[in-house]
Structure formats: C-alpha cells, structure tokens
PDB file of C-alpha atoms in Angstrom:
ATOM      1  CA  UNK T   5     -26.093 -19.663   3.722  1.00 45.00           C
ATOM      2  CA  UNK T   6     -27.070 -17.822   0.556  1.00 52.00           C
ATOM      3  CA  UNK T   7     -25.803 -18.707  -2.935  1.00 54.00           C
ATOM      4  CA  UNK T   8     -23.713 -15.559  -3.529  1.00 51.00           C
ATOM      5  CA  UNK T   9     -20.609 -17.428  -4.695  1.00 53.00           C
ATOM      6  CA  UNK T  10     -18.552 -14.272  -4.109  1.00 50.00           C
ATOM      7  CA  UNK T  11     -19.771 -12.570  -7.277  1.00 53.00           C
ATOM      8  CA  UNK T  12     -18.073  -9.347  -8.242  1.00 53.00           C
ATOM      9  CA  UNK T  13     -21.487  -7.738  -8.690  1.00 54.00           C
ATOM     10  CA  UNK T  14     -22.797  -9.049  -5.379  1.00 55.00           C
ATOM     11  CA  UNK T  15     -19.501  -8.581  -3.537  1.00 56.00           C
ATOM     12  CA  UNK T  16     -20.946  -5.522  -1.770  1.00 59.00           C
ATOM     13  CA  UNK T  17     -24.107  -7.420  -0.836  1.00 60.00           C
ATOM     14  CA  UNK T  18     -22.050 -10.269   0.589  1.00 54.00           C
ATOM     15  CA  UNK T  19     -20.088  -7.842   2.754  1.00 56.00           C
ATOM     16  CA  UNK T  20     -23.281  -6.100   3.875  1.00 57.00           C
ATOM     17  CA  UNK T  21     -24.636  -9.472   4.954  1.00 57.00           C
ATOM     18  CA  UNK T  22     -21.299 -10.220   6.663  1.00 55.00           C
ATOM     19  CA  UNK T  23     -20.808 -13.365   4.593  1.00 52.00           C
ATOM     20  CA  UNK T  24     -17.528 -15.266   4.979  1.00 55.00           C
ATOM     21  CA  UNK T  25     -15.937 -14.687   1.589  1.00 52.00           C
ATOM     22  CA  UNK T  26     -12.174 -14.990   1.309  1.00 54.00           C
ATOM     23  CA  UNK T  27     -12.229 -13.953  -2.354  1.00 52.00           C
ATOM     24  CA  UNK T  28     -14.169 -10.775  -1.652  1.00 53.00           C
ATOM     25  CA  UNK T  29     -11.989  -9.894   1.338  1.00 52.00           C
ATOM     26  CA  UNK T  30      -8.843 -10.343  -0.744  1.00 55.00           C
ATOM     27  CA  UNK T  31     -10.330  -9.041  -3.984  1.00 52.00           C
ATOM     28  CA  UNK T  32     -12.081  -5.909  -2.726  1.00 55.00           C
ATOM     29  CA  UNK T  33     -10.831  -4.857   0.711  1.00 55.00           C
ATOM     30  CA  UNK T  34     -11.808  -1.259  -0.023  1.00 58.00           C
ATOM     31  CA  UNK T  35     -15.400  -2.249  -0.695  1.00 54.00           C
ATOM     32  CA  UNK T  36     -15.597  -3.646   2.830  1.00 54.00           C
ATOM     33  CA  UNK T  37     -14.675  -0.274   4.282  1.00 55.00           C
ATOM     34  CA  UNK T  38     -17.293   1.507   2.157  1.00 52.00           C
ATOM     35  CA  UNK T  39     -20.069  -0.868   3.205  1.00 53.00           C
ATOM     36  CA  UNK T  40     -19.014  -0.613   6.868  1.00 55.00           C
ATOM     37  CA  UNK T  41     -19.033   3.181   6.679  1.00 53.00           C
ATOM     38  CA  UNK T  42     -22.627   3.166   5.431  1.00 51.00           C
TER      39      UNK T  42
END
C-alpha cells in the first residue's frame, strides 16, 4: 500500500497502479478511462 492519499496530481498514477481510491473514482472518472485506454 503506497502513500498516494488520492492526490489530484497523483490521481492518474493511483489509477495506473489500480489503487482502491473512492475519491479518485468519484472525482475523476474520466481519468480512469484515459489511463485504461493507454
């Protein structure tokens, strides 16, 4: 478990690492799609 703390700047990194972040999922659902597309 890394210390990402669902940061807005590291939100993409958290998604790339498939980290369980409710805030990121609810805050930036579009970012998830972008990272998945890559």
